[in-house]
mmCIF file of C-alpha atoms in Angstrom:
data_model
loop_
_atom_site.group_PDB
_atom_site.id
_atom_site.type_symbol
_atom_site.label_atom_id
_atom_site.label_comp_id
_atom_site.label_asym_id
_atom_site.label_seq_id
_atom_site.Cartn_x
_atom_site.Cartn_y
_atom_site.Cartn_z
ATOM 1 C CA MET B 1 13.496 16.229 -178.752
ATOM 2 C CA PRO B 2 12.229 12.782 -179.789
ATOM 3 C CA ILE B 3 14.391 9.745 -179.133
ATOM 4 C CA ASP B 4 15.452 8.705 -182.614
ATOM 5 C CA TRP B 5 17.691 5.701 -181.919
ATOM 6 C CA ILE B 6 14.745 3.407 -181.153
ATOM 7 C CA LYS B 7 12.409 2.553 -184.019
ATOM 8 C CA PRO B 8 9.499 0.108 -184.284
ATOM 9 C CA GLY B 9 9.211 -2.034 -187.369
ATOM 10 C CA ALA B 10 8.146 -5.397 -188.758
ATOM 11 C CA GLY B 11 11.416 -6.826 -187.467
ATOM 12 C CA GLY B 12 10.830 -5.772 -183.851
ATOM 13 C CA ILE B 13 12.101 -2.776 -181.874
ATOM 14 C CA GLU B 14 15.218 -1.619 -183.756
ATOM 15 C CA VAL B 15 18.056 -0.334 -181.570
ATOM 16 C CA ALA B 16 20.719 2.125 -182.773
ATOM 17 C CA GLY B 17 20.327 1.665 -186.502
ATOM 18 C CA GLY B 18 20.072 -2.110 -186.411
ATOM 19 C CA ALA B 19 22.818 -2.884 -183.885
ATOM 20 C CA ALA B 20 20.212 -5.087 -182.166
ATOM 21 C CA PHE B 21 16.475 -5.792 -182.209
ATOM 22 C CA VAL B 22 14.186 -6.442 -179.234
ATOM 23 C CA ASP B 23 11.903 -9.465 -179.726
ATOM 24 C CA PRO B 24 12.294 -9.501 -183.519
ATOM 25 C CA SER B 25 9.783 -11.525 -185.527
ATOM 26 C CA LEU B 26 12.429 -12.297 -188.170
ATOM 27 C CA PRO B 27 15.956 -13.728 -187.735
ATOM 28 C CA LYS B 28 18.494 -11.026 -186.840
ATOM 29 C CA PRO B 29 22.263 -11.047 -186.205
ATOM 30 C CA LEU B 30 21.684 -9.848 -182.615
ATOM 31 C CA ALA B 31 18.349 -10.198 -180.821
ATOM 32 C CA ILE B 32 17.397 -9.103 -177.325
ATOM 33 C CA VAL B 33 14.637 -11.500 -176.233
ATOM 34 C CA THR B 34 12.372 -10.611 -173.317
ATOM 35 C CA HIS B 35 10.977 -14.110 -172.656
ATOM 36 C CA GLY B 36 10.418 -17.540 -174.120
ATOM 37 C CA HIS B 37 6.888 -17.394 -175.567
ATOM 38 C CA ALA B 38 6.868 -18.092 -179.281
ATOM 39 C CA ASP B 39 5.580 -14.658 -180.349
ATOM 40 C CA HIS B 40 8.658 -13.068 -178.734
ATOM 41 C CA ALA B 41 11.347 -15.762 -178.953
ATOM 42 C CA ARG B 42 11.983 -17.006 -182.479
ATOM 43 C CA ALA B 43 14.548 -19.396 -183.888
ATOM 44 C CA GLY B 44 17.308 -18.456 -186.318
ATOM 45 C CA HIS B 45 18.995 -15.452 -184.690
ATOM 46 C CA GLY B 46 22.767 -15.132 -184.907
ATOM 47 C CA ARG B 47 23.112 -14.356 -181.193
ATOM 48 C CA VAL B 48 20.581 -13.796 -178.410
ATOM 49 C CA ILE B 49 20.824 -11.544 -175.359
ATOM 50 C CA ALA B 50 18.460 -12.901 -172.700
ATOM 51 C CA THR B 51 18.368 -14.206 -169.156
ATOM 52 C CA PRO B 52 19.879 -17.672 -168.643
ATOM 53 C CA GLU B 53 16.391 -19.056 -168.014
ATOM 54 C CA THR B 54 15.018 -17.677 -171.288
ATOM 55 C CA LEU B 55 18.003 -19.066 -173.172
ATOM 56 C CA ALA B 56 17.319 -22.479 -171.610
ATOM 57 C CA ILE B 57 13.679 -22.279 -172.697
ATOM 58 C CA MET B 58 14.690 -21.327 -176.236
ATOM 59 C CA GLU B 59 17.132 -24.219 -176.388
ATOM 60 C CA ALA B 60 14.449 -26.632 -175.165
ATOM 61 C CA ARG B 61 12.060 -25.392 -177.849
ATOM 62 C CA TYR B 62 14.327 -24.635 -180.798
ATOM 63 C CA GLY B 63 17.568 -26.464 -180.208
ATOM 64 C CA PRO B 64 21.055 -24.979 -179.659
ATOM 65 C CA THR B 65 21.070 -21.176 -179.466
ATOM 66 C CA GLU B 66 24.146 -18.941 -179.404
ATOM 67 C CA GLY B 67 23.304 -17.109 -176.238
ATOM 68 C CA TRP B 68 24.672 -14.050 -174.498
ATOM 69 C CA PRO B 69 23.335 -14.696 -170.981
ATOM 70 C CA VAL B 70 22.609 -11.578 -168.927
ATOM 71 C CA ALA B 71 21.426 -11.828 -165.322
ATOM 72 C CA TYR B 72 18.865 -9.463 -163.816
ATOM 73 C CA GLY B 73 20.535 -6.157 -163.007
ATOM 74 C CA GLU B 74 23.577 -6.886 -165.174
ATOM 75 C CA THR B 75 24.534 -4.346 -167.873
ATOM 76 C CA VAL B 76 26.157 -5.125 -171.220
ATOM 77 C CA GLU B 77 27.027 -2.798 -174.074
ATOM 78 C CA VAL B 78 25.853 -3.026 -177.667
ATOM 79 C CA GLY B 79 27.805 -0.341 -179.480
ATOM 80 C CA ASP B 80 27.117 2.847 -177.543
ATOM 81 C CA VAL B 81 23.881 1.514 -176.014
ATOM 82 C CA ARG B 82 23.823 0.113 -172.483
ATOM 83 C CA VAL B 83 21.455 -2.869 -172.068
ATOM 84 C CA THR B 84 20.192 -3.958 -168.632
ATOM 85 C CA LEU B 85 17.584 -6.627 -167.875
ATOM 86 C CA TYR B 86 15.088 -6.396 -165.009
ATOM 87 C CA PRO B 87 12.327 -8.812 -163.903
ATOM 88 C CA ALA B 88 9.028 -8.559 -165.776
ATOM 89 C CA GLY B 89 7.031 -10.976 -163.600
ATOM 90 C CA HIS B 90 5.518 -12.700 -166.650
ATOM 91 C CA VAL B 91 7.061 -16.203 -166.714
ATOM 92 C CA LEU B 92 10.342 -17.850 -165.735
ATOM 93 C CA GLY B 93 13.221 -15.729 -167.076
ATOM 94 C CA SER B 94 11.016 -12.929 -168.386
ATOM 95 C CA ALA B 95 12.727 -9.546 -168.478
ATOM 96 C CA GLN B 96 12.169 -5.892 -169.159
ATOM 97 C CA VAL B 97 14.910 -4.315 -171.241
ATOM 98 C CA LEU B 98 16.391 -0.964 -170.179
ATOM 99 C CA LEU B 99 18.187 0.736 -173.081
ATOM 100 C CA GLU B 100 20.362 3.759 -172.286
ATOM 101 C CA ARG B 101 22.167 6.070 -174.661
ATOM 102 C CA ALA B 102 23.452 9.614 -174.161
ATOM 103 C CA GLY B 103 21.425 10.041 -170.985
ATOM 104 C CA GLU B 104 18.159 8.822 -172.551
ATOM 105 C CA ARG B 105 16.364 5.821 -171.026
ATOM 106 C CA VAL B 106 13.922 3.500 -172.787
ATOM 107 C CA ILE B 107 12.176 0.537 -171.146
ATOM 108 C CA VAL B 108 10.715 -2.290 -173.234
ATOM 109 C CA THR B 109 8.500 -4.252 -170.840
ATOM 110 C CA GLY B 110 7.834 -7.263 -173.049
ATOM 111 C CA ASP B 111 4.814 -9.042 -171.585
ATOM 112 C CA PHE B 112 4.496 -8.383 -167.861
ATOM 113 C CA LYS B 113 2.281 -8.523 -164.802
ATOM 114 C CA ARG B 114 2.329 -7.172 -161.260
ATOM 115 C CA ALA B 115 0.370 -9.980 -159.553
ATOM 116 C CA ALA B 116 2.249 -12.368 -157.264
ATOM 117 C CA ASP B 117 3.667 -15.409 -159.045
ATOM 118 C CA PRO B 118 5.745 -18.030 -157.180
ATOM 119 C CA THR B 119 7.450 -19.159 -160.402
ATOM 120 C CA CYS B 120 9.374 -15.952 -161.201
ATOM 121 C CA PRO B 121 10.736 -12.755 -159.589
ATOM 122 C CA PRO B 122 8.264 -9.850 -159.352
ATOM 123 C CA PHE B 123 8.149 -6.936 -161.775
ATOM 124 C CA VAL B 124 10.465 -4.052 -160.896
ATOM 125 C CA PRO B 125 9.315 -0.536 -161.947
ATOM 126 C CA ILE B 126 12.202 1.364 -163.588
ATOM 127 C CA ALA B 127 12.097 5.110 -164.281
ATOM 128 C CA CYS B 128 12.456 5.968 -167.981
ATOM 129 C CA ASP B 129 11.863 8.591 -170.654
ATOM 130 C CA VAL B 130 9.977 6.249 -172.999
ATOM 131 C CA LEU B 131 7.982 3.234 -171.826
ATOM 132 C CA ILE B 132 7.288 0.622 -174.523
ATOM 133 C CA THR B 133 4.538 -1.555 -173.072
ATOM 134 C CA GLU B 134 2.038 -4.244 -173.945
ATOM 135 C CA ALA B 135 -1.697 -3.624 -173.428
ATOM 136 C CA THR B 136 -3.230 -7.094 -173.692
ATOM 137 C CA PHE B 137 -5.840 -6.175 -171.090
ATOM 138 C CA GLY B 138 -5.768 -2.432 -171.741
ATOM 139 C CA LEU B 139 -9.432 -1.732 -170.966
ATOM 140 C CA PRO B 140 -10.969 -0.721 -167.613
ATOM 141 C CA VAL B 141 -13.208 -3.815 -167.584
ATOM 142 C CA PHE B 142 -10.200 -6.077 -167.031
ATOM 143 C CA ARG B 143 -9.451 -6.267 -163.311
ATOM 144 C CA HIS B 144 -8.158 -9.706 -162.414
ATOM 145 C CA PRO B 145 -9.069 -11.311 -159.063
ATOM 146 C CA PRO B 146 -6.415 -12.783 -156.748
ATOM 147 C CA ALA B 147 -5.208 -16.137 -158.066
ATOM 148 C CA SER B 148 -5.859 -17.669 -154.638
ATOM 149 C CA ASP B 149 -9.597 -17.023 -155.077
ATOM 150 C CA GLU B 150 -9.593 -18.863 -158.403
ATOM 151 C CA ILE B 151 -7.589 -21.805 -157.051
ATOM 152 C CA ALA B 152 -10.092 -22.098 -154.188
ATOM 153 C CA LYS B 153 -12.717 -22.946 -156.830
ATOM 154 C CA VAL B 154 -10.652 -25.956 -157.906
ATOM 155 C CA MET B 155 -10.288 -27.156 -154.321
ATOM 156 C CA GLU B 156 -14.033 -26.794 -153.731
ATOM 157 C CA ARG B 157 -14.929 -28.729 -156.880
ATOM 158 C CA LEU B 158 -12.581 -31.582 -155.962
ATOM 159 C CA ALA B 159 -14.149 -31.790 -152.509
ATOM 160 C CA GLU B 160 -17.674 -31.794 -153.976
ATOM 161 C CA SER B 161 -16.977 -34.496 -156.599
ATOM 162 C CA PRO B 162 -14.153 -36.814 -155.478
ATOM 163 C CA GLU B 163 -15.121 -39.356 -158.138
ATOM 164 C CA ARG B 164 -14.204 -36.858 -160.896
ATOM 165 C CA CYS B 165 -10.993 -35.077 -161.849
ATOM 166 C CA VAL B 166 -10.493 -31.401 -162.620
ATOM 167 C CA LEU B 167 -8.850 -31.000 -166.023
ATOM 168 C CA VAL B 168 -7.172 -27.576 -166.174
ATOM 169 C CA GLY B 169 -6.332 -26.165 -169.599
ATOM 170 C CA ALA B 170 -3.214 -24.027 -169.254
ATOM 171 C CA TYR B 171 -0.477 -22.840 -171.590
ATOM 172 C CA ALA B 172 2.569 -25.118 -171.362
ATOM 173 C CA LEU B 173 5.074 -22.333 -170.619
ATOM 174 C CA GLY B 174 4.344 -20.303 -167.527
ATOM 175 C CA LYS B 175 0.631 -20.757 -166.896
ATOM 176 C CA ALA B 176 0.795 -24.500 -166.183
ATOM 177 C CA GLN B 177 3.642 -24.153 -163.691
ATOM 178 C CA ARG B 178 2.020 -21.159 -162.013
ATOM 179 C CA VAL B 179 -1.276 -23.020 -161.547
ATOM 180 C CA ILE B 180 0.608 -25.964 -160.039
ATOM 181 C CA CYS B 181 2.489 -23.690 -157.621
ATOM 182 C CA HIS B 182 -0.679 -21.894 -156.554
ATOM 183 C CA LEU B 183 -2.311 -25.278 -155.892
ATOM 184 C CA ARG B 184 0.639 -26.206 -153.663
ATOM 185 C CA GLU B 185 0.336 -22.870 -151.848
ATOM 186 C CA ALA B 186 -3.334 -23.689 -151.200
ATOM 187 C CA GLY B 187 -2.326 -26.950 -149.514
ATOM 188 C CA TYR B 188 -2.968 -29.356 -152.381
ATOM 189 C CA ASP B 189 -0.312 -32.031 -151.815
ATOM 190 C CA LYS B 190 -1.622 -34.870 -153.975
ATOM 191 C CA PRO B 191 0.167 -35.878 -157.185
ATOM 192 C CA ILE B 192 -0.759 -33.694 -160.159
ATOM 193 C CA TYR B 193 -1.124 -35.464 -163.492
ATOM 194 C CA LEU B 194 0.349 -33.947 -166.651
ATOM 195 C CA HIS B 195 -0.370 -34.181 -170.345
ATOM 196 C CA GLY B 196 2.804 -35.185 -172.158
ATOM 197 C CA ALA B 197 3.141 -31.696 -173.682
ATOM 198 C CA MET B 198 3.661 -30.286 -170.162
ATOM 199 C CA GLU B 199 6.381 -32.600 -168.916
ATOM 200 C CA LYS B 200 9.473 -31.110 -170.581
ATOM 201 C CA LEU B 201 8.873 -27.532 -169.465
ATOM 202 C CA CYS B 202 7.829 -28.552 -165.962
ATOM 203 C CA ALA B 203 11.144 -30.401 -165.664
ATOM 204 C CA LEU B 204 12.951 -27.259 -166.897
ATOM 205 C CA TYR B 205 11.218 -25.132 -164.245
ATOM 206 C CA GLU B 206 12.239 -27.583 -161.538
ATOM 207 C CA ALA B 207 15.824 -27.579 -162.830
ATOM 208 C CA HIS B 208 15.786 -23.799 -162.286
ATOM 209 C CA GLY B 209 14.632 -24.052 -158.695
ATOM 210 C CA VAL B 210 10.835 -23.903 -159.016
ATOM 211 C CA ALA B 211 9.419 -26.667 -156.786
ATOM 212 C CA LEU B 212 6.273 -28.234 -158.282
ATOM 213 C CA GLY B 213 5.754 -31.187 -155.951
ATOM 214 C CA GLU B 214 4.927 -34.681 -157.141
ATOM 215 C CA LEU B 215 4.012 -34.797 -160.825
ATOM 216 C CA ARG B 216 2.867 -37.868 -162.729
ATOM 217 C CA SER B 217 2.281 -38.564 -166.380
ATOM 218 C CA ALA B 218 -1.383 -38.904 -167.282
ATOM 219 C CA THR B 219 -0.379 -41.059 -170.223
ATOM 220 C CA GLY B 220 -0.964 -44.673 -169.271
ATOM 221 C CA ALA B 221 -2.515 -43.859 -165.886
ATOM 222 C CA GLU B 222 -5.787 -45.596 -165.090
ATOM 223 C CA ALA B 223 -8.920 -43.451 -164.894
ATOM 224 C CA ALA B 224 -9.654 -44.537 -161.321
ATOM 225 C CA GLU B 225 -6.169 -43.453 -160.287
ATOM 226 C CA MET B 226 -6.851 -39.870 -161.432
ATOM 227 C CA ALA B 227 -10.234 -39.509 -159.710
ATOM 228 C CA GLY B 228 -10.129 -36.710 -157.164
ATOM 229 C CA HIS B 229 -6.958 -35.263 -158.715
ATOM 230 C CA VAL B 230 -5.962 -32.310 -160.860
ATOM 231 C CA VAL B 231 -4.849 -32.967 -164.429
ATOM 232 C CA VAL B 232 -3.075 -30.182 -166.332
ATOM 233 C CA ALA B 233 -3.096 -30.130 -170.130
ATOM 234 C CA PRO B 234 -2.909 -27.668 -173.036
ATOM 235 C CA PRO B 235 -6.269 -25.973 -173.695
ATOM 236 C CA SER B 236 -6.460 -27.768 -177.041
ATOM 237 C CA ALA B 237 -6.550 -31.115 -175.222
ATOM 238 C CA LEU B 238 -9.692 -30.389 -173.205
ATOM 239 C CA ARG B 239 -11.953 -31.841 -175.889
ATOM 240 C CA ASP B 240 -9.413 -33.986 -177.625
ATOM 241 C CA ARG B 241 -9.716 -37.767 -177.748
ATOM 242 C CA TRP B 242 -6.942 -37.791 -175.136
ATOM 243 C CA ALA B 243 -9.357 -36.436 -172.490
ATOM 244 C CA ARG B 244 -12.012 -39.139 -172.977
ATOM 245 C CA ARG B 245 -10.109 -41.601 -170.807
ATOM 246 C CA LEU B 246 -10.197 -39.276 -167.782
ATOM 247 C CA PRO B 247 -12.718 -39.856 -164.958
ATOM 248 C CA ASP B 248 -15.659 -37.566 -165.905
ATOM 249 C CA PRO B 249 -13.465 -34.459 -165.987
ATOM 250 C CA VAL B 250 -14.616 -31.050 -164.829
ATOM 251 C CA LEU B 251 -13.361 -28.810 -167.649
ATOM 252 C CA ALA B 252 -11.439 -25.822 -166.305
ATOM 253 C CA MET B 253 -9.254 -23.272 -168.048
ATOM 254 C CA ALA B 254 -6.853 -20.654 -166.690
ATOM 255 C CA SER B 255 -6.896 -17.390 -168.652
ATOM 256 C CA GLY B 256 -7.464 -13.700 -168.067
ATOM 257 C CA TRP B 257 -9.863 -13.730 -171.013
ATOM 258 C CA LEU B 258 -12.342 -15.827 -169.037
ATOM 259 C CA GLN B 259 -13.452 -12.694 -167.201
ATOM 260 C CA VAL B 260 -15.538 -12.214 -170.364
ATOM 261 C CA ARG B 261 -18.594 -14.488 -170.139
ATOM 262 C CA GLN B 262 -18.805 -14.924 -173.887
ATOM 263 C CA ARG B 263 -15.317 -16.480 -173.831
ATOM 264 C CA VAL B 264 -16.501 -18.988 -171.216
ATOM 265 C CA ARG B 265 -19.486 -19.947 -173.368
ATOM 266 C CA GLN B 266 -17.398 -20.176 -176.534
ATOM 267 C CA ASN B 267 -15.024 -22.621 -174.881
ATOM 268 C CA ASN B 268 -17.755 -24.575 -173.038
ATOM 269 C CA ILE B 269 -15.847 -24.285 -169.783
ATOM 270 C CA ASP B 270 -17.341 -25.706 -166.580
ATOM 271 C CA LEU B 271 -14.903 -23.939 -164.277
ATOM 272 C CA PRO B 272 -13.370 -20.673 -165.547
ATOM 273 C CA LEU B 273 -10.207 -19.641 -163.690
ATOM 274 C CA VAL B 274 -9.371 -15.973 -164.232
ATOM 275 C CA ILE B 275 -5.613 -16.330 -163.811
ATOM 276 C CA SER B 276 -3.579 -14.128 -166.134
ATOM 277 C CA ASP B 277 0.124 -13.685 -166.784
ATOM 278 C CA HIS B 278 -0.464 -10.183 -168.195
ATOM 279 C CA ALA B 279 -1.052 -6.881 -166.425
ATOM 280 C CA ASP B 280 -4.676 -5.877 -166.005
ATOM 281 C CA TRP B 281 -5.967 -2.319 -166.360
ATOM 282 C CA GLU B 282 -5.018 -1.245 -162.843
ATOM 283 C CA GLU B 283 -1.534 -2.724 -163.177
ATOM 284 C CA LEU B 284 -0.932 -1.064 -166.538
ATOM 285 C CA THR B 285 -1.978 2.387 -165.386
ATOM 286 C CA ARG B 286 -0.202 2.071 -162.024
ATOM 287 C CA THR B 287 2.996 1.086 -163.805
ATOM 288 C CA ILE B 288 2.866 4.123 -166.070
ATOM 289 C CA ARG B 289 2.375 6.383 -163.060
ATOM 290 C CA GLU B 290 5.270 4.785 -161.192
ATOM 291 C CA VAL B 291 7.875 4.892 -163.970
ATOM 292 C CA ALA B 292 6.730 8.405 -164.991
ATOM 293 C CA PRO B 293 7.716 8.353 -168.688
ATOM 294 C CA SER B 294 7.357 11.409 -170.881
ATOM 295 C CA GLU B 295 6.047 9.145 -173.647
ATOM 296 C CA VAL B 296 4.362 5.716 -173.889
ATOM 297 C CA TRP B 297 4.515 3.391 -176.897
ATOM 298 C CA VAL B 298 2.033 0.501 -176.975
ATOM 299 C CA THR B 299 3.169 -2.617 -178.815
ATOM 300 C CA HIS B 300 -0.021 -4.712 -178.948
ATOM 301 C CA GLY B 301 -3.338 -5.432 -177.268
ATOM 302 C CA SER B 302 -6.146 -2.966 -176.522
ATOM 303 C CA GLU B 303 -4.127 0.031 -177.619
ATOM 304 C CA ALA B 304 -7.024 2.475 -177.919
ATOM 305 C CA GLY B 305 -8.052 2.222 -174.267
ATOM 306 C CA LEU B 306 -4.559 2.831 -172.948
ATOM 307 C CA LEU B 307 -3.875 5.622 -175.438
ATOM 308 C CA ARG B 308 -7.033 7.393 -174.294
ATOM 309 C CA TRP B 309 -6.009 7.067 -170.638
ATOM 310 C CA CYS B 310 -2.597 8.555 -171.466
ATOM 311 C CA GLU B 311 -4.258 11.429 -173.304
ATOM 312 C CA LEU B 312 -6.483 12.185 -170.304
ATOM 313 C CA ASN B 313 -3.386 12.181 -168.097
ATOM 314 C CA GLN B 314 -1.359 14.471 -170.414
ATOM 315 C CA ILE B 315 1.122 11.738 -171.416
ATOM 316 C CA ARG B 316 2.199 11.478 -175.047
ATOM 317 C CA ALA B 317 1.403 8.040 -176.440
ATOM 318 C CA ARG B 318 1.352 6.125 -179.714
ATOM 319 C CA ALA B 319 0.405 2.641 -180.925
ATOM 320 C CA LEU B 320 3.106 0.605 -182.675
ATOM 321 C CA HIS B 321 0.875 -2.189 -184.079
ATOM 322 C CA MET B 322 3.699 -4.723 -183.852
ATOM 323 C CA VAL B 323 3.518 -7.599 -186.332
ATOM 324 C CA GLY B 324 3.400 -11.136 -184.959
ATOM 325 C CA ARG B 325 2.249 -10.410 -181.409
ATOM 326 C CA THR B 326 -0.599 -12.523 -180.056
ATOM 327 C CA ASP B 327 -2.177 -12.828 -176.633
ATOM 328 C CA GLU B 328 -4.782 -15.536 -177.117
ATOM 329 C CA GLY B 329 -2.874 -18.668 -176.143
ATOM 330 C CA GLU B 330 -1.191 -17.764 -172.883
ATOM 331 C CA ALA B 331 -2.995 -14.709 -171.496
#
């Protein structure tokens, strides 16, 4: 029998006749928010169930939020539905949502990845009857390389051109901090310069125990001071007037989309870094095998590719076509 207490809609994943909504795109009395990116975490909800880290991110972005903090592995009850959060491995505080009612188990992954990330706990596969998953990179062509290989490119370019800086375009929440941590893992111990848009969230990460090393504001710094260093900024700043004062920057960008050469050309990137915070094809299909659902629902992304794979593997699947989901900025 189909599970009828979970329904997709324009307002998000509806739970138990509207008792709560997962990642709603419109204000709701009770929202369960998987993580802090703007296409999942919106302002205006009456109350928000989320990890403490996600609630802190929402407060930093939207102001005071009436939060119901739930730690990983903790269970709370919404009516007759049990709600448990587990790590999603996407960004700081990101969570999968396990919903249980009358012996039925539904997992909403939110955005997730399986690759190692020093800024957040790793994804935990949880057995379920229905898996509601993203499919941002839901095509076999997307197989992301190890982040260490991509970071090595930055180190090589700095060594080749010490009179220049490497300007890395990275989304302010999650990607920027992950790139910084991977640089530290690779032995880069120099100060890293930040665009002003990065400073607040980097401070929030450090307040939650993520060590980023010495960071300096690029605003007001002399060009000569930044030569031979890494500068991290939003992708939109790479060709902004702000970047003209940097010492002959090598333009880099961190995104899973840069595996596609046309994307590199479109963005005029000198140094593409294929570093993604979303599951690639192998991670998506491996996750489905591990959690062994009887049915898969795909919220957004390359739905057709994943639906076809499910069909070939005798797994029922459907596309939800969720409104308001986007992968372009932070993938």
